[in-house]
Structure formats: C-alpha cells, structure tokens
Short mmCIF file of C-alpha atoms in Angstrom, two decimals:
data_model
loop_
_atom_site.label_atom_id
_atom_site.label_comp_id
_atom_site.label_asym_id
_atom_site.label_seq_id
_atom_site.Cartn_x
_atom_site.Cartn_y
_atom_site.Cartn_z
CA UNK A 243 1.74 -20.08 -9.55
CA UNK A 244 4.62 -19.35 -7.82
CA UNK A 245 5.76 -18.47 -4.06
CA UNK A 246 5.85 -14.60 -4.77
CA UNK A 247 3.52 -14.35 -7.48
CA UNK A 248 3.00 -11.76 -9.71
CA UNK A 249 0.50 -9.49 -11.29
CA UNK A 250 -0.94 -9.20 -14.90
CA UNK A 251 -2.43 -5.76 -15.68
CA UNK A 252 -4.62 -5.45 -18.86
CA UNK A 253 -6.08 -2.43 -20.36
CA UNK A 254 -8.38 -1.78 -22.90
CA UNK A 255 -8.14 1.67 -23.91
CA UNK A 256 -11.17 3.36 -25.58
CA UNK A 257 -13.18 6.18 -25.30
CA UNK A 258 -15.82 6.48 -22.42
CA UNK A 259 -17.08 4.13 -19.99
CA UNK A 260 -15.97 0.79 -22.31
CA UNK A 261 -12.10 1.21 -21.35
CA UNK A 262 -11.23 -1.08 -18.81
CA UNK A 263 -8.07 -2.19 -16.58
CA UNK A 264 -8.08 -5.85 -14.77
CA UNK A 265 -5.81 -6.54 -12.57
CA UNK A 266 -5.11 -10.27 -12.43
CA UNK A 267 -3.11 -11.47 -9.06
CA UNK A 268 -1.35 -14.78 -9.30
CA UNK A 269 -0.41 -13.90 -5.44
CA UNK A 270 -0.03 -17.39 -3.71
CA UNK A 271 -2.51 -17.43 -0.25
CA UNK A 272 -1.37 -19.92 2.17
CA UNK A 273 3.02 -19.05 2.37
CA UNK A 274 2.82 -17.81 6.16
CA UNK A 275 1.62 -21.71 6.49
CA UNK A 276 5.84 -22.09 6.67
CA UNK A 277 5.43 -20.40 10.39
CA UNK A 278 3.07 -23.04 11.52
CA UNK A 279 4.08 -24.93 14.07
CA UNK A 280 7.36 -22.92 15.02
CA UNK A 281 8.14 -21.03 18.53
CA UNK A 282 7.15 -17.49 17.90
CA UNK A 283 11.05 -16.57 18.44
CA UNK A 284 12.02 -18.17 15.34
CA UNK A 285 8.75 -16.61 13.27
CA UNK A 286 9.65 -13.53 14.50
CA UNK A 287 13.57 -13.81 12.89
CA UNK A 288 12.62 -15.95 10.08
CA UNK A 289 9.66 -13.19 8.50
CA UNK A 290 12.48 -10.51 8.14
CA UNK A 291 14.75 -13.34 5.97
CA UNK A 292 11.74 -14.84 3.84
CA UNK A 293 9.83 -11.68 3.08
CA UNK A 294 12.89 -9.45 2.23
CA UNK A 295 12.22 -6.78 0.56
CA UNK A 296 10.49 -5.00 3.01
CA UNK A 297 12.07 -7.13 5.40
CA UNK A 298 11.99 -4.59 8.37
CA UNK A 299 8.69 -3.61 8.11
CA UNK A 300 7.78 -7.24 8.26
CA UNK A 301 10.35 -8.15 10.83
CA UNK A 302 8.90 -5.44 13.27
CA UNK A 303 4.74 -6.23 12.79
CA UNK A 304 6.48 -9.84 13.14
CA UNK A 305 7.71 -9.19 16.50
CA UNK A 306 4.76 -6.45 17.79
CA UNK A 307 2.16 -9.23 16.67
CA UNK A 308 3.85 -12.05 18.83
CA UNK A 309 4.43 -9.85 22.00
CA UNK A 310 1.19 -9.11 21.61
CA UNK A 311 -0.01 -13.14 21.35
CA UNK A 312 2.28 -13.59 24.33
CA UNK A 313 1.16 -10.55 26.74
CA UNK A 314 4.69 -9.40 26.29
CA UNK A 315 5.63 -5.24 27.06
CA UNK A 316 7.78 -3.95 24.34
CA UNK A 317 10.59 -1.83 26.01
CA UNK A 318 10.78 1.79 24.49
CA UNK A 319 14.30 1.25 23.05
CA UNK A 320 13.18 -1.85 21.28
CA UNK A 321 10.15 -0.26 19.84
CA UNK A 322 12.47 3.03 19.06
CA UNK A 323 14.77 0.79 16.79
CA UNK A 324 12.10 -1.09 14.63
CA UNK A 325 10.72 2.35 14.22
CA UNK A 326 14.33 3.52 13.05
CA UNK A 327 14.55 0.17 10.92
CA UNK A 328 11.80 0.86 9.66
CA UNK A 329 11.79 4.55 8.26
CA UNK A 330 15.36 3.84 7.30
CA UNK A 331 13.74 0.91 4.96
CA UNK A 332 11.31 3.31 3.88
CA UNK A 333 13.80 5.89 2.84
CA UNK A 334 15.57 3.29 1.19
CA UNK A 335 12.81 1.70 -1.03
CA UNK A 336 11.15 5.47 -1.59
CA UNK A 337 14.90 6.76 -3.08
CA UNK A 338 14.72 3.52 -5.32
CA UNK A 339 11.74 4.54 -6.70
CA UNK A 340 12.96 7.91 -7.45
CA UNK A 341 16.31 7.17 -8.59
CA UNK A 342 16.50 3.61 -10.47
CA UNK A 343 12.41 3.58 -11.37
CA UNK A 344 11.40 7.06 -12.13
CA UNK A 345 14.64 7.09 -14.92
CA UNK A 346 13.46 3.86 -16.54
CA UNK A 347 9.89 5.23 -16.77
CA UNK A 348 11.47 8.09 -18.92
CA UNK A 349 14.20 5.73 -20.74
CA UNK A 350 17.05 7.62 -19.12
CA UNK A 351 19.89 5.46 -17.61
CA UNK A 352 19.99 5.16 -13.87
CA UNK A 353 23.15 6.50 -12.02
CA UNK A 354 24.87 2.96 -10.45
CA UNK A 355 26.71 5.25 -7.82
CA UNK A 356 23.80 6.73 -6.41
CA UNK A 357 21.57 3.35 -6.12
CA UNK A 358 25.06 1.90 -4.12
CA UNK A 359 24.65 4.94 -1.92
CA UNK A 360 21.22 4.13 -0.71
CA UNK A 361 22.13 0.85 -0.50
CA UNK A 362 25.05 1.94 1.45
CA UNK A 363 23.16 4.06 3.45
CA UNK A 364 21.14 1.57 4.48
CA UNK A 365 23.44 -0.91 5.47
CA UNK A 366 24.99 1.56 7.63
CA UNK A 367 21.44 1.95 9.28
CA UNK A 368 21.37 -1.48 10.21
CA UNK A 369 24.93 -1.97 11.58
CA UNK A 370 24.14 0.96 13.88
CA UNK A 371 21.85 -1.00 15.77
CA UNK A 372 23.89 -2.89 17.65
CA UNK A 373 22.83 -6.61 18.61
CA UNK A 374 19.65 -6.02 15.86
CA UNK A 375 19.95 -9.40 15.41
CA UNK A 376 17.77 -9.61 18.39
CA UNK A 377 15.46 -6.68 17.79
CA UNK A 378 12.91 -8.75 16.57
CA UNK A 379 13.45 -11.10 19.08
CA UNK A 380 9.57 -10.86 21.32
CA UNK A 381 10.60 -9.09 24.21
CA UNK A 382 14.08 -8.48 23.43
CA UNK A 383 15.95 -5.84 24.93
CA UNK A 384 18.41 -4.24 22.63
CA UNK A 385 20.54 -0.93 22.51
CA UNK A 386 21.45 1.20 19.66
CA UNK A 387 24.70 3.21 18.81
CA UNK A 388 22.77 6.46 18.77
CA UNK A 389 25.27 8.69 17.42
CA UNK A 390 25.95 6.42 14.21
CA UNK A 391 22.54 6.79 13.65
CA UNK A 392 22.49 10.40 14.22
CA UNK A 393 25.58 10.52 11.47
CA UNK A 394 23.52 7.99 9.23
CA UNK A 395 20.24 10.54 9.38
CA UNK A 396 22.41 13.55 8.57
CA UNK A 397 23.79 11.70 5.42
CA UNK A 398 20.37 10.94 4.45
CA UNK A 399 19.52 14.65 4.76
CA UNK A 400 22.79 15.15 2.56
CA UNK A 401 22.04 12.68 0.11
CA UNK A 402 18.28 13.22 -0.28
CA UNK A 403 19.48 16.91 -1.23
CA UNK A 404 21.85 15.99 -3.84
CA UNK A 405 19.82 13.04 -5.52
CA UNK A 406 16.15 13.95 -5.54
CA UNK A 407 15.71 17.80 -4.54
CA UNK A 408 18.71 19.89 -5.29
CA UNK A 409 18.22 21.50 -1.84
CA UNK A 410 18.05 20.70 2.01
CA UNK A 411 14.69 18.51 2.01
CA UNK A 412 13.21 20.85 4.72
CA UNK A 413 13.43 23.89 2.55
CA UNK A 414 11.69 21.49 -0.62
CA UNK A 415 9.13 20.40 2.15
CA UNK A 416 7.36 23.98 2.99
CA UNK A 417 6.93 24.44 -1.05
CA UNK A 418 3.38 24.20 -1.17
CA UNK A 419 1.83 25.77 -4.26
CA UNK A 420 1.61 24.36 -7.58
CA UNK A 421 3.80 27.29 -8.79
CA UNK A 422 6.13 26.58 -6.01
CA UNK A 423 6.13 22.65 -7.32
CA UNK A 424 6.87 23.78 -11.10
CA UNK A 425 9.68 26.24 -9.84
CA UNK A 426 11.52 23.64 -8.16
CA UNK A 427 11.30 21.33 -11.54
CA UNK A 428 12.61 23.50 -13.70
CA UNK A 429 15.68 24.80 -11.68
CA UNK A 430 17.18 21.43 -12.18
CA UNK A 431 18.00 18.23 -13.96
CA UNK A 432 17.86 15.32 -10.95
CA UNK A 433 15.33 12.70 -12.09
CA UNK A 434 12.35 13.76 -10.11
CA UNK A 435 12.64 17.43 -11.26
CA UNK A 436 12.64 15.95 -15.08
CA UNK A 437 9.75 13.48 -14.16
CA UNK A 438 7.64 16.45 -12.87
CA UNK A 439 8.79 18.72 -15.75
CA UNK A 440 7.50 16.41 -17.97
CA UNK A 441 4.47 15.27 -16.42
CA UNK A 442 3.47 18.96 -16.10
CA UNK A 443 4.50 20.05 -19.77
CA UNK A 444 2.14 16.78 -21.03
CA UNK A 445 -0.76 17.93 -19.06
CA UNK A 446 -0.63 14.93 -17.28
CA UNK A 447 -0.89 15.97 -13.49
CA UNK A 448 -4.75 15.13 -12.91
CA UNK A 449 -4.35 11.77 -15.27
CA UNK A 450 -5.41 8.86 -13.42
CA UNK A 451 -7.64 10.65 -10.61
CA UNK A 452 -9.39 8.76 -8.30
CA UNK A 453 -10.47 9.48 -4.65
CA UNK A 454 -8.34 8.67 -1.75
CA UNK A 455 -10.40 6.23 0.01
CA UNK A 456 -7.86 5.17 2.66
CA UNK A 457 -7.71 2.16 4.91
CA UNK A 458 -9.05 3.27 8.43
CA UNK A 459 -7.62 2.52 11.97
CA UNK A 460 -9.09 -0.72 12.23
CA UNK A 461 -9.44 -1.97 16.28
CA UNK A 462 -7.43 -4.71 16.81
CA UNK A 463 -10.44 -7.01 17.85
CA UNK A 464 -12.03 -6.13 14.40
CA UNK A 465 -8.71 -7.16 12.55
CA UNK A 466 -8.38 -10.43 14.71
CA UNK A 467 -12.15 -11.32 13.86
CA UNK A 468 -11.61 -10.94 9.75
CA UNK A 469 -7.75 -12.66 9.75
CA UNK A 470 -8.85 -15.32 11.90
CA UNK A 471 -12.85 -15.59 10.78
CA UNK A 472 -14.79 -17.60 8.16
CA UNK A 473 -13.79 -15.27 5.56
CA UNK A 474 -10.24 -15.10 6.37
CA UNK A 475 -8.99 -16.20 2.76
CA UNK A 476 -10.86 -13.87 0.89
CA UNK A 477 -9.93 -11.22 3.38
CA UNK A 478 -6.60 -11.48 2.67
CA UNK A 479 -6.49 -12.11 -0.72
CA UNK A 480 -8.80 -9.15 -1.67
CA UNK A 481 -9.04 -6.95 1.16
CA UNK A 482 -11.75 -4.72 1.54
CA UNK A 483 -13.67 -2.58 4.21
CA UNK A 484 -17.11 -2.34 4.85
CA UNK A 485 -17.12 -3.41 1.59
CA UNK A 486 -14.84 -0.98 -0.64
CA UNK A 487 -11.58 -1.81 -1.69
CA UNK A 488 -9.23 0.77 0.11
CA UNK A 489 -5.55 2.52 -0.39
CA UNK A 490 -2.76 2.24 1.46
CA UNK A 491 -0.29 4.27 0.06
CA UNK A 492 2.14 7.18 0.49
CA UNK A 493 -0.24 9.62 -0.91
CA UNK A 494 -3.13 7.95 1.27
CA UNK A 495 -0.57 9.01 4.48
CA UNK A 496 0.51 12.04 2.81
CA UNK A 497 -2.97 13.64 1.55
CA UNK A 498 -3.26 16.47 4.22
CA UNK A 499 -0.04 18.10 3.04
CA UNK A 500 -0.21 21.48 1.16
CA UNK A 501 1.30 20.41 -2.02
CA UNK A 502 -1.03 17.16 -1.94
CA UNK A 503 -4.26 19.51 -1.42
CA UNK A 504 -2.79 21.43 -4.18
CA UNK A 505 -2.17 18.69 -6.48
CA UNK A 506 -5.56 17.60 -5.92
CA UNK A 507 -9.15 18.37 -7.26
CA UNK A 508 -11.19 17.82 -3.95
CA UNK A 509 -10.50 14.26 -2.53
CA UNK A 510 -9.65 13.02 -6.36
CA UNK A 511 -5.94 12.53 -7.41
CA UNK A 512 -4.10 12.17 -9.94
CA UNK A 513 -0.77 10.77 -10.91
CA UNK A 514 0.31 13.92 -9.93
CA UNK A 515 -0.17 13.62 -6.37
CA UNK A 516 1.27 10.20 -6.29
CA UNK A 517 4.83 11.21 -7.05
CA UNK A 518 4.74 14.18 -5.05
CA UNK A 519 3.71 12.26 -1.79
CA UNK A 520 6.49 9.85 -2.40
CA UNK A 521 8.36 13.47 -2.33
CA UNK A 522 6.74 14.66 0.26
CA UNK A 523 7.07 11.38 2.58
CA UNK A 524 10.87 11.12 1.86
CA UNK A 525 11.71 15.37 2.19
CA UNK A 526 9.98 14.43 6.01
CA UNK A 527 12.01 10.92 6.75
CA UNK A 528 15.17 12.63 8.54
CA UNK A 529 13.07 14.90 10.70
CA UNK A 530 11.22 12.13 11.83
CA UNK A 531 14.41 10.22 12.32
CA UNK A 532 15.91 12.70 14.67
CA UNK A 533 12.18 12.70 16.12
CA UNK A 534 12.18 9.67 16.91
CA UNK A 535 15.73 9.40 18.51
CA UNK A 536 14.74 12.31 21.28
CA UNK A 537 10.52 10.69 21.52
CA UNK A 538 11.68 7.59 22.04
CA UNK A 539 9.20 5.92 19.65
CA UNK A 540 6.77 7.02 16.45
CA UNK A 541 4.27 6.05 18.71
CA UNK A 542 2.65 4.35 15.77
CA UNK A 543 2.03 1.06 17.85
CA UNK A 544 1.40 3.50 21.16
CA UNK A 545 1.07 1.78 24.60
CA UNK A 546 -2.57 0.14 23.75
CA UNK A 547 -2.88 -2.61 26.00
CA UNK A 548 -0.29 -5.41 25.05
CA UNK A 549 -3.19 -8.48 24.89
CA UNK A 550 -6.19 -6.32 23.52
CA UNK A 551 -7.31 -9.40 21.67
CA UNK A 552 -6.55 -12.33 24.26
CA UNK A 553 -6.74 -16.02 23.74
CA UNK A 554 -3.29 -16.15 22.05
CA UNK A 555 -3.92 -13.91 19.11
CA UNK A 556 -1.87 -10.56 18.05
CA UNK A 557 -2.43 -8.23 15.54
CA UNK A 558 0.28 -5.79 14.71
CA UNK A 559 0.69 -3.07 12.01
CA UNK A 560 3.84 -1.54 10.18
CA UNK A 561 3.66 1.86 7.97
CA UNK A 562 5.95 0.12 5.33
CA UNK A 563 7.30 1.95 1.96
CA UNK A 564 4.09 0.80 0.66
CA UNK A 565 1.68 0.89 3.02
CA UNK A 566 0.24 -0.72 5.64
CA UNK A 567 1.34 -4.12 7.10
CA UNK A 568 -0.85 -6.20 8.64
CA UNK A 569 0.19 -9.57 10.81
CA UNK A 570 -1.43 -11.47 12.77
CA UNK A 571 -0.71 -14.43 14.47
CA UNK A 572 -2.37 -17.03 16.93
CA UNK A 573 0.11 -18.78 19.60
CA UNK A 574 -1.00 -21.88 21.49
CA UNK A 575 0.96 -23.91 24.03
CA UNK A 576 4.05 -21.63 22.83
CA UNK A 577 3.98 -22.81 19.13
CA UNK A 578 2.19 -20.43 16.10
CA UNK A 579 -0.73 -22.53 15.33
CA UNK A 580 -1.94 -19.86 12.65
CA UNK A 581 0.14 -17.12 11.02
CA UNK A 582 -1.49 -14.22 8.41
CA UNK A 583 -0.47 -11.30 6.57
CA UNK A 584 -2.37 -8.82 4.60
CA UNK A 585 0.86 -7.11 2.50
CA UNK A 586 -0.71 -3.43 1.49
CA UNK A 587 -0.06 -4.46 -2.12
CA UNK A 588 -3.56 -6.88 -1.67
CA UNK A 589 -5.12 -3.58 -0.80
CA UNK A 590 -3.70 -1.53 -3.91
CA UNK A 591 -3.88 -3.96 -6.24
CA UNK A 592 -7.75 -5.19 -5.85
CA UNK A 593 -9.31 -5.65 -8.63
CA UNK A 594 -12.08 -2.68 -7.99
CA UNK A 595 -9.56 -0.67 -5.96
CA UNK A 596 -7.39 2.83 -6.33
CA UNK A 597 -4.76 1.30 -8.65
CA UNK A 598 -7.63 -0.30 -11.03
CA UNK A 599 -9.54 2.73 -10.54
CA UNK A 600 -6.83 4.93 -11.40
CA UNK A 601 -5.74 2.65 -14.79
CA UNK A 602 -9.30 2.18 -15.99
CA UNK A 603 -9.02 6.51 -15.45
CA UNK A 604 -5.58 6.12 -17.95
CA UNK A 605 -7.45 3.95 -20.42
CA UNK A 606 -10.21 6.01 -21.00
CA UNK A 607 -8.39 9.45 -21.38
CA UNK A 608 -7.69 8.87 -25.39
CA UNK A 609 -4.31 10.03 -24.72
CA UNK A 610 -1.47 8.40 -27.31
CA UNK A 611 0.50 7.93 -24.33
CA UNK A 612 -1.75 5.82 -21.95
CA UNK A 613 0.78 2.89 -22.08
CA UNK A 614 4.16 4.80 -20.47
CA UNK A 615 1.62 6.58 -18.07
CA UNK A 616 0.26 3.38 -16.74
CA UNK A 617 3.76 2.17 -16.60
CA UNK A 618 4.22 5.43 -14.43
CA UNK A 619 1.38 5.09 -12.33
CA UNK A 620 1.57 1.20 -11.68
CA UNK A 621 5.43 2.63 -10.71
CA UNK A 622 3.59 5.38 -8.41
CA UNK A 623 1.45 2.43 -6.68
CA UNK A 624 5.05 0.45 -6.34
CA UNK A 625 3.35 -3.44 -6.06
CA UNK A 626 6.15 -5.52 -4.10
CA UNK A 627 6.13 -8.13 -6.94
CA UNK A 628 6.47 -8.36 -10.98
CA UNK A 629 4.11 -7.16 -13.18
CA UNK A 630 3.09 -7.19 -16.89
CA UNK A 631 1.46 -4.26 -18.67
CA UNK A 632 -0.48 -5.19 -21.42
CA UNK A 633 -2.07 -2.17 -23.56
CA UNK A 634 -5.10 -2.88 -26.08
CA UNK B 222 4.22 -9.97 -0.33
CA UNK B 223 7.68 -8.90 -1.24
CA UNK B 224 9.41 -12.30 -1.07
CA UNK B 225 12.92 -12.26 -2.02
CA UNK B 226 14.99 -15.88 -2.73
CA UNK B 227 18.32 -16.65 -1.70
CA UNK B 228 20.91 -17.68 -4.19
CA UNK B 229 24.89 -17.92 -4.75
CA UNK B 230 27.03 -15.68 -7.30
CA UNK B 231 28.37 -17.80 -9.43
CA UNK B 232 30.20 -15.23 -11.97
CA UNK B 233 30.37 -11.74 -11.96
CA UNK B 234 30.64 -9.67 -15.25
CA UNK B 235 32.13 -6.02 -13.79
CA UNK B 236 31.26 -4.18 -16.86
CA UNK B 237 27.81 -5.07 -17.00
CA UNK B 238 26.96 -4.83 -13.41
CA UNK B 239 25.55 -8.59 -13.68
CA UNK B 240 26.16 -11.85 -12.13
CA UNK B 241 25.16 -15.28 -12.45
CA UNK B 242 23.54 -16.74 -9.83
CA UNK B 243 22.28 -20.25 -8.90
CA UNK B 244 19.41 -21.66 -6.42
CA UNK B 245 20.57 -25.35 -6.65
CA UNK B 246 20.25 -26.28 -10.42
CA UNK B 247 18.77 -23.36 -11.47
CA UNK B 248 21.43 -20.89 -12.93
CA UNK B 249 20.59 -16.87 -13.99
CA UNK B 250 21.77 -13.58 -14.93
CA UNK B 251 20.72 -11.20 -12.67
CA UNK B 252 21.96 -7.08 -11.95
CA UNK B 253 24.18 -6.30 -9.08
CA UNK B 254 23.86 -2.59 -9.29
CA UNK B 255 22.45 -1.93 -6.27
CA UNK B 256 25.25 -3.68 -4.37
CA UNK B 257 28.81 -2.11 -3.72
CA UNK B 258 30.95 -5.73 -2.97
CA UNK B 259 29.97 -9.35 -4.13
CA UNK B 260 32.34 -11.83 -5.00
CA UNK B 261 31.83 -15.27 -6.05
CA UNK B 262 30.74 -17.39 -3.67
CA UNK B 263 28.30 -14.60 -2.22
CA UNK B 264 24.81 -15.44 -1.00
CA UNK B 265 22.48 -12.80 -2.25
CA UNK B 266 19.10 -12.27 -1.94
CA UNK B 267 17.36 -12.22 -5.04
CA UNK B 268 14.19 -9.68 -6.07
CA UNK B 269 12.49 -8.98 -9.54
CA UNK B 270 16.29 -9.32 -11.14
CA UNK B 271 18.41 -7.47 -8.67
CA UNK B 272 20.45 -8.64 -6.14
CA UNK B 273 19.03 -6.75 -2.91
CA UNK B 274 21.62 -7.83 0.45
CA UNK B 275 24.23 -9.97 1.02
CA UNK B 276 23.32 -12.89 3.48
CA UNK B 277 25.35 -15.66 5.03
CA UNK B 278 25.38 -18.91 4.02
CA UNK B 279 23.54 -20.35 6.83
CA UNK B 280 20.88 -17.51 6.27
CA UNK B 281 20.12 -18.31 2.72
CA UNK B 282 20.20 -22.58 3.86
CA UNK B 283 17.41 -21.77 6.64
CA UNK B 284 15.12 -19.57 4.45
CA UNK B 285 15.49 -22.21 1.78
CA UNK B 286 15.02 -25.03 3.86
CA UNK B 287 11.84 -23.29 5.44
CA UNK B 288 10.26 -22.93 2.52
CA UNK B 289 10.90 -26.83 1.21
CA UNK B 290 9.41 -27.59 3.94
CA UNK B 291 5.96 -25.77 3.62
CA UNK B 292 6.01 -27.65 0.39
CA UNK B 293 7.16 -24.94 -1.91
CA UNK B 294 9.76 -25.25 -4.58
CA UNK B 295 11.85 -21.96 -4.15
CA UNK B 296 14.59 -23.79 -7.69
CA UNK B 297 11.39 -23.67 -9.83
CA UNK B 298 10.15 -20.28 -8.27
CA UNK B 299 13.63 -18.83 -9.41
CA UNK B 300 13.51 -20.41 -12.40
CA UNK B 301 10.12 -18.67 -13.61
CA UNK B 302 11.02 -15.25 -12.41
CA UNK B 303 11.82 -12.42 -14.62
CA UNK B 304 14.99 -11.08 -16.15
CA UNK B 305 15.54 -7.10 -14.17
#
C-alpha cells in the first residue's frame, strides 16, 4: 500500500447478468493521522500542501471545518475567496479533463500550449488573491485584487471558447436539445466536439447508464455522528447512505440542466451525460465567477450557525472538481485530537456504487469496444488517484 | 484523496517535455507539460507522472517531513508510482 493509493478495476465482459466490474481500492485509511496533535492553524495550511491536487478545495473545507471546531465567524471576503479558489480549481482540473484526457482516450496528441494556459490561468487566479497565504488561515481576514480576478474570469471565458466550445460558453450553455448537442459537434474539430462526434456516431451515448443516486445534504450533526462514530473507518473508506452507495459527481450537480434531461432516459445516464455535465459545469464557471464577486459568497457553506455540532467538532464541505469534500475535525485544548476526510472519489469508486454500476453496464453490452469505453467512462468519473483497467 | 509528493528537478529534457526528478534517493522521469518554467533545482509537486506546481523549498521539506513523521515513507511511495 502506499500513501495515495490507487485503484484496480477488473471487468469481465460477457453477455447478461454474468459480466462483472470490481473495483479494488488500495486507498490508505488513517493519512489525516499526520494532523493529530497540531494547532488547527497549521492543519488548516498544511491540507492544501499534502493533498494537492485538489489542494483548494481541501484547503477551504480545511479551514470552514476548524472555524467551525473553534466557534469562529468566517468574514464574507474570506469565504468569497475560497469560493473563487475554489471554482478557479475546478475550472482548472475540468479543462484538464477535456483537453489532456479526453485526447488520450481517442489516441490523439494533446496540445502542450493549451494545458500551460490552464495552468497559467490558474496561477494567475491564485496570485490575485493577495495575502492567500492566509486564506486558509481559521478566521483570517484577507483581501483580494478584485479586478485581476475580474481580468482572470474574462480570460477563462476567452479561453474556454477557443479550447473546448468554439463559441462564447454562454451561447454553448442554452443549447439544450440533443440536435442542438450534435450541431455543435460537428461544426468543429476541438477535442470535446470530436469526443461527442464520436461517441454519438458509435451509438454510444446511453452506454454505461445507471441512475443518479446523489449524495444528499447531510446535517452537520448526522456527518459528525458517522466521521466521529463506531463505524467511522468503514464510513470513510466505503461511504454509503442509508445504506446505498451514492454519486458525487459533476453530472450528479449538473442533472437538472436541459441537455442533461435530454441526454438522459428518466433518472438513468449514460456516458453521455457524463461528458456533457463536465461541459455543462465548466460553460457555467465564469458566470458564477463574476457571481460570486458582486454576492459576495456561493453561499454554499451559508451562515448556518458557526458551532452547529459543539464540543470541539466541525464538519465542513467543498463542491470540488470531483465532488463533494467532506472534513471533519475534532479540536481539544487548541490541538486536533482527530482529523477525517471522506474525498468524493470513496463515494464514486465503491465497490456497489455509480462508477461500478456504470462498468458492470459497459461489460455486459457485447460491444467490441467495452475496453476504450471504460477507459472513457472511468475518465468521465475522474478518480483523484491511478488506476489499472483490466478487460477479460 | 488526491495526494501529490514533493520532489526536485534534477534534469530537464526540452524536447520531450520531461524531467528527472528525485525524492531523496529515489530518481524518475516524469512530464512537465503542464508547467510553463522549471529549471533544475525546482521543487515540484508530483501527481500520477506530471509535475502539477512549483513549490518552495521549505514547502516541499515541511510536507515531507509531515508525512515521515506520521510514519509514512513518501521515497518508497514515489518510487512505486506510475510512469504519466
């Protein structure tokens, strides 16, 4: 085992109900056990280093969860920035999907420039919050340069038009027929107009379907009681509630959209639907940017009371790129005495959940090409760590 | 959940987009497409074969030291990860 872990994915591809995909996590339990001990201050800087790749999302649930512990207020402008942080991390990881993953999935070469603009992009993101250093500082008080992020969202408008739709991402959002969908592929050549040209010319739209069966707004006190309960192991290992697996996703957040409903055959979805909500989630990112500068906040995290748990614990949530972030941590005498996460991958991934679901769909279809579209739908899931494909 | 390691660009081949890094001992080829800049010298944080962000030197010696000491061994971690 190692600190990140990884997941093996087997399928045994036959006809009927005797094809089967298991998912086999090596995901380590136990690594938040590195915050024990530590003044919430340095958790809440250190999560953003350690856990990376989605290090905003983490940074900010980081932060919420020990303001939370603490009884600490969260000033609007802090809150405002994690939220920017946060979509800007989502824009960043949904635009790597589309542009370095959705090629490889079709053995086309990826375009270095564009994967150093979103990079770029991002960077930019970050250095326009001034003093973020301390935005994930509990309590911290911390001012943005507002009009380099209002220049930053504008060049994610521009760049989302010439990467991934071939047209300002507000006039690609109100598409919302399937004919409308197929135009838009065929008028042009950018990778996620090819992937959808050839997903629709194999018939391959509905392949994988499964119901959305998403992960509810669970009360705080009901989070607290399963992170920090008997079962808390198993909980976060293999998540479920009241007892079903559930999805966290960008199609899960994006299933009310037209296009979605469209893509859809009553609550089931296919592979489809998953690329289309990455789409749809990324066309919506700069409106909710600019949003977000005049709101104030996304209001994701509202103004529920600060200590709705009490006796030192905090629970705190993130919409990351892909899904939802849980934390949770317990503070005594002003040390963490007990740290969690529940990464939305644990959800996904379950072994009885939407991404099993969903392969064990792939592997009983009889199609020649099951193994490149469970390469495409594991890719639509996006797990935060390796995986291996194995095809029988 | 989406942990990233720390490690320092040894060489950088231009034409390939790929470096060599190292996490003490442990040396490997890795892709620096995604990033504009590195040099030699560079800390970079390291996921599923790319190099993701630059970091300083003291940020890549804290998360490092953090996770010796919950006991984990982030040379043999790199070591076992994949090729991009």
């Amino acid at each position: 085992m190692t600190i990140a872990g990884r997941l093996d994915i087997d399928l045994t591809c036959r006809s009927g109900s005797s094809a089967s995909a298991r998912i086999a996590s090596s995901r380590p339990r136990g690594v938040t056990r590195m915050f024990h001990g530590r003044r919430p201050a340095e958790v809440a800087n250190l999560v953003p280093l350690v856990f990376g790749v989605c290090g905003m999302a983490q940074g900010a649930a980081a932060a919420t969860a020990c303001e939370r512990a603490l009884g600490i207020a969260t000033s609007s402008e802090t809150r405002r920035m994690r939220d920017s942080l946060l979509l800007a991390e989502t824009a960043r990881e949904h635009l790597l999907r589309v542009a370095m993953d959705w090629p490889r999935c079709m053995a086309l070469a990826t375009d270095p420039a564009t994967l150093r603009q979103v990079m770029g992009l991002d960077q930019r993101f970050r250095q326009a919050m001034a003093g973020s250093g301390t935005v994930f500082e509990p309590g911290g008080v911390v001012r943005c340069d507002v009009a380099a992020i209002e220049s930053a969202v504008a060049d994610l408008g521009d760049l989302l038009e010439t990467v991934v739709f071939g047209e300002p991402p507000d006039t690609w959002l109100a598409r919302s027929t399937l004919a409308d969908l197929g135009d838009w592929a065929h008028a042009g050549r950018l990778p996620a107009q090819l992937l959808l040209q050839r997903t629709l010319r194999s018939a391959a739209l509905q392949i994988g379907s499964v119901s959305i069966d998403a992960v509810p707004d669970i009360d705080d006190v009901d989070l607290a009681s399963m992170l920090f309960g008997e079962n808390a192991e198993q909980f976060i290992a293999l998540p479920t509630w009241e007892g079903r697996p559930r999805e966290t996703t960008a199609l899960s957040r994006q299933a009310r959209h037209p296009l979605i409903q469209a893509l859809g055959d009553g609550r089931e979805h296919g592979i489809g639907a998953r690329l289309v909500a990455r789409l749809v989630e990324l066309a919506g990112l700069p409106d909710r940017m600019t949003d977000l500068g005049e709101a104030g906040s996304l209001g994701s995290e509202g103004d529920e009371t600060v200590d709705a748990c009490g006796d030192g614990i905090g629970i705190a949530r993130s919409e990351a790129a892909r899904g939802r972030l849980i934390h949770g941590v317990e503070i005594q005498r002003g040390l963490v005495k007990r740290y969690l996460i529940v990464a939305p991958t644990e959800w996904n991934f379950h072994p009885e959940g939407a991404a099993a679901r969903a392969l064990a769909q792939i592997a009983g279809s009889g199609r020649s090409d099951a193994r490149g579209l469970a390469d495409l739908m594991i890719t639509a899931f996006d797990p935060c760590v390796e995986y291996s494909l194995a095809v029988h | 959940m989406c942990l990233a390691l720390p490690a320092e660009i040894v060489s950088i081949d231009n034409s390939r987009e790929t470096a060599i890094v190292a996490l003490g001992p442990v040396k490997k080829e890795i892709s620096i497409a995604l990033l504009d800049e590195v040099s030699v010298g560079d800390f970079v944080l390291v996921h599923v074969g790319f190099a993701l962000h630059r970091l300083s030197p003291e940020e890549a010696d804290r998360t490092l030291a953090l996770m010796r000491e919950a006991g984990e061994n982030p040379e043999k971690e790199f070591a076992e990860g994949d090729a991009p």
